[in-house]
Short mmCIF file of C-alpha atoms in Angstrom, two decimals:
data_model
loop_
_atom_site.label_atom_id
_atom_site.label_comp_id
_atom_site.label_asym_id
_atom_site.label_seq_id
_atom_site.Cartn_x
_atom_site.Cartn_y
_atom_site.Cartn_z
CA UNK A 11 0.00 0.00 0.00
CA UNK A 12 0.67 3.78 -0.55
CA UNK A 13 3.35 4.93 2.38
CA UNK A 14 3.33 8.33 4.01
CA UNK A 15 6.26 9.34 6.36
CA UNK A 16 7.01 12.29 8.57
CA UNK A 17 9.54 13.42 10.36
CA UNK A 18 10.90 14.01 12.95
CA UNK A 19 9.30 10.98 14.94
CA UNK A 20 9.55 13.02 18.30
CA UNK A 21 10.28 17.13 19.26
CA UNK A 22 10.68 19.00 22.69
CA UNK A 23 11.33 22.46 22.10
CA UNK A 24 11.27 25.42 24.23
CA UNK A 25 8.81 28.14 24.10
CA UNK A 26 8.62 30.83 21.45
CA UNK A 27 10.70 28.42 19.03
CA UNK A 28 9.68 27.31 16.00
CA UNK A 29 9.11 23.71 14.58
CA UNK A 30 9.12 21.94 10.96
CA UNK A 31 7.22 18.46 10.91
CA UNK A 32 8.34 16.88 7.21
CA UNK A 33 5.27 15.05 5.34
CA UNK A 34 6.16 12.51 2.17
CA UNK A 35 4.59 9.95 0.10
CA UNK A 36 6.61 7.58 -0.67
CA UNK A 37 5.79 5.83 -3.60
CA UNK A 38 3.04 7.90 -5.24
CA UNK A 39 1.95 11.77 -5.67
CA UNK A 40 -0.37 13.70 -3.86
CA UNK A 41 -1.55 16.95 -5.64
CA UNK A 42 -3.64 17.32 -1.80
CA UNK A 43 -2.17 16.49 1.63
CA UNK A 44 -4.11 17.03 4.69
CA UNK A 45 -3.10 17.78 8.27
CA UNK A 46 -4.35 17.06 11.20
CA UNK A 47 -3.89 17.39 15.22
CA UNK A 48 -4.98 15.06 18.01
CA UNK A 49 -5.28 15.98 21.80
CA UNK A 50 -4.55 13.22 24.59
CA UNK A 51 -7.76 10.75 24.44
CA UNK A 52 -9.60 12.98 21.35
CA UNK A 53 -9.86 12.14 17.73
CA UNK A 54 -8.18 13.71 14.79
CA UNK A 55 -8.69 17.48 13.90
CA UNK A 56 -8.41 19.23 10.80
CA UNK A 57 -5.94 21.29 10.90
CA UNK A 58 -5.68 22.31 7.35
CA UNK A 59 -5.49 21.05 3.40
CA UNK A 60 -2.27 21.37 1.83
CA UNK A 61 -2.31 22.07 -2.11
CA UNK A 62 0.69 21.68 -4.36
CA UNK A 63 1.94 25.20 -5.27
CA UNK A 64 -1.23 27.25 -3.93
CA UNK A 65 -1.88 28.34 -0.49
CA UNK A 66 -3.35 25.78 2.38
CA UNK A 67 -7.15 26.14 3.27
CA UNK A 68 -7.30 26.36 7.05
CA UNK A 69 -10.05 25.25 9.01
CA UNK A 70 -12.00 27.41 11.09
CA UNK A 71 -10.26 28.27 14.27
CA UNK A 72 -6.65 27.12 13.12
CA UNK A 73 -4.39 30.35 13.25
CA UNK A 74 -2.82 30.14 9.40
CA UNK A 75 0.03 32.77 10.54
CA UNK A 76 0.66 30.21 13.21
CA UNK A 77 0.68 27.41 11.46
CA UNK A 78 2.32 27.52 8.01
CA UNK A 79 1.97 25.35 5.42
CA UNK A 80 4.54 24.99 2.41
CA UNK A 81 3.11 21.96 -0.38
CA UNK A 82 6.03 22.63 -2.69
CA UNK A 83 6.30 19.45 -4.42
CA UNK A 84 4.04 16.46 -5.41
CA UNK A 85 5.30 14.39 -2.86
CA UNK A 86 6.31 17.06 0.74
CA UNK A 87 4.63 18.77 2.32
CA UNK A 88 5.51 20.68 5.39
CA UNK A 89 4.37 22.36 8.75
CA UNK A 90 5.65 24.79 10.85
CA UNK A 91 4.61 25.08 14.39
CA UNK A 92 5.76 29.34 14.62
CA UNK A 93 6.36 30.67 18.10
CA UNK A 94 5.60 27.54 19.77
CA UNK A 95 3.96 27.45 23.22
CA UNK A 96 3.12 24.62 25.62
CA UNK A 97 -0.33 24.92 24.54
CA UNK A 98 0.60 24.00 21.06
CA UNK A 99 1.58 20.52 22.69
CA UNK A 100 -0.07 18.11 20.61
CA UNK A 101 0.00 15.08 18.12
CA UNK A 102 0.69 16.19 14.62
CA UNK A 103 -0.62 13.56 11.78
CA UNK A 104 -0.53 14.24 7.88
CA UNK A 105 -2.28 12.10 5.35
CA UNK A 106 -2.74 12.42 1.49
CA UNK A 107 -4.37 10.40 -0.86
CA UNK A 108 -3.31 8.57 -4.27
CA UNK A 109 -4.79 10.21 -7.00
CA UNK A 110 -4.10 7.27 -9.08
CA UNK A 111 -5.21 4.58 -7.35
CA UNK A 112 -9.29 3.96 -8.05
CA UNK A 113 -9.85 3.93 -4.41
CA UNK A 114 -10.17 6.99 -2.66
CA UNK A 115 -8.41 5.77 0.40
CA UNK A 116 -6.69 8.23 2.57
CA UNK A 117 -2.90 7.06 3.88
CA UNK A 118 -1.77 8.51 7.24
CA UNK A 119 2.11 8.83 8.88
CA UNK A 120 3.01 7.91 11.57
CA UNK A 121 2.36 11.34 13.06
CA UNK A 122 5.04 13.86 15.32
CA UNK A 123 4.31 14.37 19.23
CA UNK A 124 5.61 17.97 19.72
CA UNK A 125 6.08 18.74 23.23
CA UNK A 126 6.90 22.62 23.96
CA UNK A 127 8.25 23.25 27.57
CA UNK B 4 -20.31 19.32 7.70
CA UNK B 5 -20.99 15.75 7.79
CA UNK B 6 -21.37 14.02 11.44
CA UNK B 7 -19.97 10.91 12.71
CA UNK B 8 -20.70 8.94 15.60
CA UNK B 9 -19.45 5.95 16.80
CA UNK B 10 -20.93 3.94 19.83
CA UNK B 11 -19.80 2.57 22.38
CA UNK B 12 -17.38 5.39 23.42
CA UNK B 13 -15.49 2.67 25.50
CA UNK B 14 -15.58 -1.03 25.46
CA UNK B 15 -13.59 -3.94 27.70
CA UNK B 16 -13.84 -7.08 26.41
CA UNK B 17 -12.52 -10.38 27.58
CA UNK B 18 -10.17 -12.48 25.34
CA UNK B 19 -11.82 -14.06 22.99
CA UNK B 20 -15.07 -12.18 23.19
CA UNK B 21 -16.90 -11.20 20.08
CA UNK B 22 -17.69 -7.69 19.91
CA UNK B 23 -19.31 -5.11 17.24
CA UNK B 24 -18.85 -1.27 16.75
CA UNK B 25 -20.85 1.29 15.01
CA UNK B 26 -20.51 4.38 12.71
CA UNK B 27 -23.43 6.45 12.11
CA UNK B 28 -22.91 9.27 9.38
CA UNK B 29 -25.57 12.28 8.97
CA UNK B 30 -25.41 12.01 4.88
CA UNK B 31 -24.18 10.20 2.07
CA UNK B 32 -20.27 9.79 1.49
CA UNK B 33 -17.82 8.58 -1.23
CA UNK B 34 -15.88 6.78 1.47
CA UNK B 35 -15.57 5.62 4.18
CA UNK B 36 -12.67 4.50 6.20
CA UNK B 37 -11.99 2.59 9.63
CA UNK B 38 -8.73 2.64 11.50
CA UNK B 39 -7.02 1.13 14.25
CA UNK B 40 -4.79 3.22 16.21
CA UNK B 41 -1.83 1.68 17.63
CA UNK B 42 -0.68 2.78 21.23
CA UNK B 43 2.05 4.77 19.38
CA UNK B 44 -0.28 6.75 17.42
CA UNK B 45 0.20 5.07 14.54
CA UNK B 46 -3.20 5.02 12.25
CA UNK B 47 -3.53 1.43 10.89
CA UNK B 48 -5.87 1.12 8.12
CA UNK B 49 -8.30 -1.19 8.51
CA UNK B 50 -10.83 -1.05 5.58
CA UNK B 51 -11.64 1.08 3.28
CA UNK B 52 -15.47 0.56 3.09
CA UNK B 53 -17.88 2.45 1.35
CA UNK B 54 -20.38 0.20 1.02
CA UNK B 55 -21.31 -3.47 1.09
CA UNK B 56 -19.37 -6.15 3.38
CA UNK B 57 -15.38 -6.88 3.42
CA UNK B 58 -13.30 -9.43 6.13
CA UNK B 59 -10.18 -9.24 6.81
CA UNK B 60 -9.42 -12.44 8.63
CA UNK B 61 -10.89 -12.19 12.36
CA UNK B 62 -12.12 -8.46 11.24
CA UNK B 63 -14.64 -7.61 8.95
CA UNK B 64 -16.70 -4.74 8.17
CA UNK B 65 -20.37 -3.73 6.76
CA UNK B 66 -21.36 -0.64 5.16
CA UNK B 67 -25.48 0.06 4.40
CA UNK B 68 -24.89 2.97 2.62
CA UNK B 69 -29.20 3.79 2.03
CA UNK B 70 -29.00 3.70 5.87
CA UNK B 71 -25.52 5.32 6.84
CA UNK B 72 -24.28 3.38 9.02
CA UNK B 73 -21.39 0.52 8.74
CA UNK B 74 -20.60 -1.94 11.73
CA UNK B 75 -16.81 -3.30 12.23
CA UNK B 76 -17.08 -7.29 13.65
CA UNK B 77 -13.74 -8.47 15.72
CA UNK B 78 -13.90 -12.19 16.34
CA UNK B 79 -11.45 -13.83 18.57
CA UNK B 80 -10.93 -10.93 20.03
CA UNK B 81 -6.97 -10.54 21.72
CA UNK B 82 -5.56 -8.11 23.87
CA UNK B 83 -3.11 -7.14 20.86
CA UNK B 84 -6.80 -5.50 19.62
CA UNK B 85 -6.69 -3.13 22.50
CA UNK B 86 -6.20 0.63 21.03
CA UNK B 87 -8.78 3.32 19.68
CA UNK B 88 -10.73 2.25 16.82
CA UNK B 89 -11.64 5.17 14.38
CA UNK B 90 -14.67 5.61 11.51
CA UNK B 91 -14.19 8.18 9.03
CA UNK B 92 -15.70 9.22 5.97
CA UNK B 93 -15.88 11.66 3.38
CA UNK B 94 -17.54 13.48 0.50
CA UNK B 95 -16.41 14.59 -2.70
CA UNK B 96 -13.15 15.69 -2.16
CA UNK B 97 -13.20 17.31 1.03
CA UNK B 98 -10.93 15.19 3.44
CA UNK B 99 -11.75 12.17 5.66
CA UNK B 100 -13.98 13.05 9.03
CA UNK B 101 -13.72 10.95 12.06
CA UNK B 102 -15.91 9.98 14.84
CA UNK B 103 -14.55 9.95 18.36
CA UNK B 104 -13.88 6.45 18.26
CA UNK B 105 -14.09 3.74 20.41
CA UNK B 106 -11.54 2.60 23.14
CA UNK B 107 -11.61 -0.98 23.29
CA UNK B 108 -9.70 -3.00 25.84
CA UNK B 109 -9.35 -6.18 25.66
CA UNK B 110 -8.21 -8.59 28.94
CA UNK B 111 -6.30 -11.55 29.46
#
C-alpha cells in the first residue's frame, strides 16, 4: 500500500521556538495532503489542506500565521509550528491520498508528538 | 459538515469475546474508512469501506450505505486489539472526518 512518512518521529522544544514536521509519500503523488492534530484521548482534527503550489485552506479556528503550510512538491509537504507554546503541545498527523489509485483511500504517517516546555 | 458517531465510546472485552462497533454518518459519502490506532499513534488502516461487506481475517466490516451506518465485527478478540478504533468518511473531495472512536480494551 501507498506509504506516508514524517519526520521528525519526536520534538521537545522550548517556548517561542519554532518547529518543521516533514510530510512525504513515498511511492506515489499527492496533488492534496491534509493535516491534522490530536489531543490526549480525542480524535483527529483538521488542521488544514495542503495544495501543491497554492496556499493551504485552514479550518476554522486554526491560526494560518501560526501554522504555516509549504506543499512545494508532489510528494512534501511541510508544517511549521511558529512561536511555539506549551499549549501548542499536541500530536501532529498528515495524510494524502493517491490520485491514481481507483480507491479513494486516505494514507496517514506515523504522526510527530511535539512537546513545547 | 458531515457528522460521525461511533458507539460505544469505551468497550472492555474479555479475550476471545466477540464484539461489534458502530458508525453512524448524517449524509451520504464517497468513502468511508476505519482505523485502528496503535498505542504509538500510529493510524492502521483497517478497511476502506464504502459500502457493502469486506473481512479481513478475524475483522470484517459492513457498510449500508441507504442507511448510513457501517458496523466493524472483531472475532477472537486478543488483547493485541486493544487501542482506539476510528470511523471516518468523506464526501467529494473534502478530506476524511472521524468519529470519536471507540476505546476498546481487551483482557487476558
Amino acid at each position: 500500500g501507498a506509504v506516508v512518512s514524517q519526520h521528525p518521529s519526536w520534538v521537545i522544544c522550548k517556548s517561542g521556538t519554532s518547529v518543521k514536521i516533514e510530510c512525504r509519500s513515498l511511492d506515489f503523488q499527492a496533488t492534496t495532503m491534509f493535516w491534522y492534530r490530536q489531543f490526549p484521548k480525542q480524535s483527529l482534527m483538521l488542521m488544514a489542506t495542503s495544495n501543491e503550489g497554492s496556499k493551504a485552506t485552514y479550518e476554522q479556528g486554526v491560526e494560518k500565521d501560526k501554522f504555516l503550510i509549504n506543499h512545494a512538491s508532489l510528494t512534501l509537504s511541510t508544517l511549521t509550528v511558529t512561536s511555539a507554546h506549551p499549549e501548542d503541545s499536541s500530536f501532529y498527523i498528515c495524510s494524502a491520498r493517491d490520485l491514481v489509485r481507483t480507491e479513494e483511500t486516505q494514507y496517514f504517517g506515523p504522526g510527530t508528538r511535539l512537546l513545547v516546555l | 459538515g458531515i457528522q460521525v458517531e461511533q458507539s460505544p465510546p469505551d468497550l472492555i472485552l474479555q479475550e476471545g469475546a466477540n464484539s461489534t462497533l458502530r458508525c453512524n454518518f448524517s449524509d451520504s459519502v464517497n468513502n468511508l474508512q476505519w482505523f485502528h490506532q496503535n498505542p504509538w499513534g500510529q493510524l492502521i488502516n483497517l478497511f476502506y469501506i464504502p459500502s457493502g461487506t469486506k473481512q479481513n481475517g478475524r475483522l470484517s466490516a459492513t457498510t449500508v450505505a441507504t442507511e448510513r451506518y457501517s458496523l466493524l465485527y472483531i472475532s477472537s478478540s486478543q488483547t493485541t486489539d486493544s487501542g482506539v478504533y476510528f470511523c471516518a468518511v468523506h464526501r467529494g473531495n473534502t478530506p476524511l472526518v472521524f468519529g470519536k472512536g471507540t476505546r476498546l480494551s481487551v483482557i487476558a
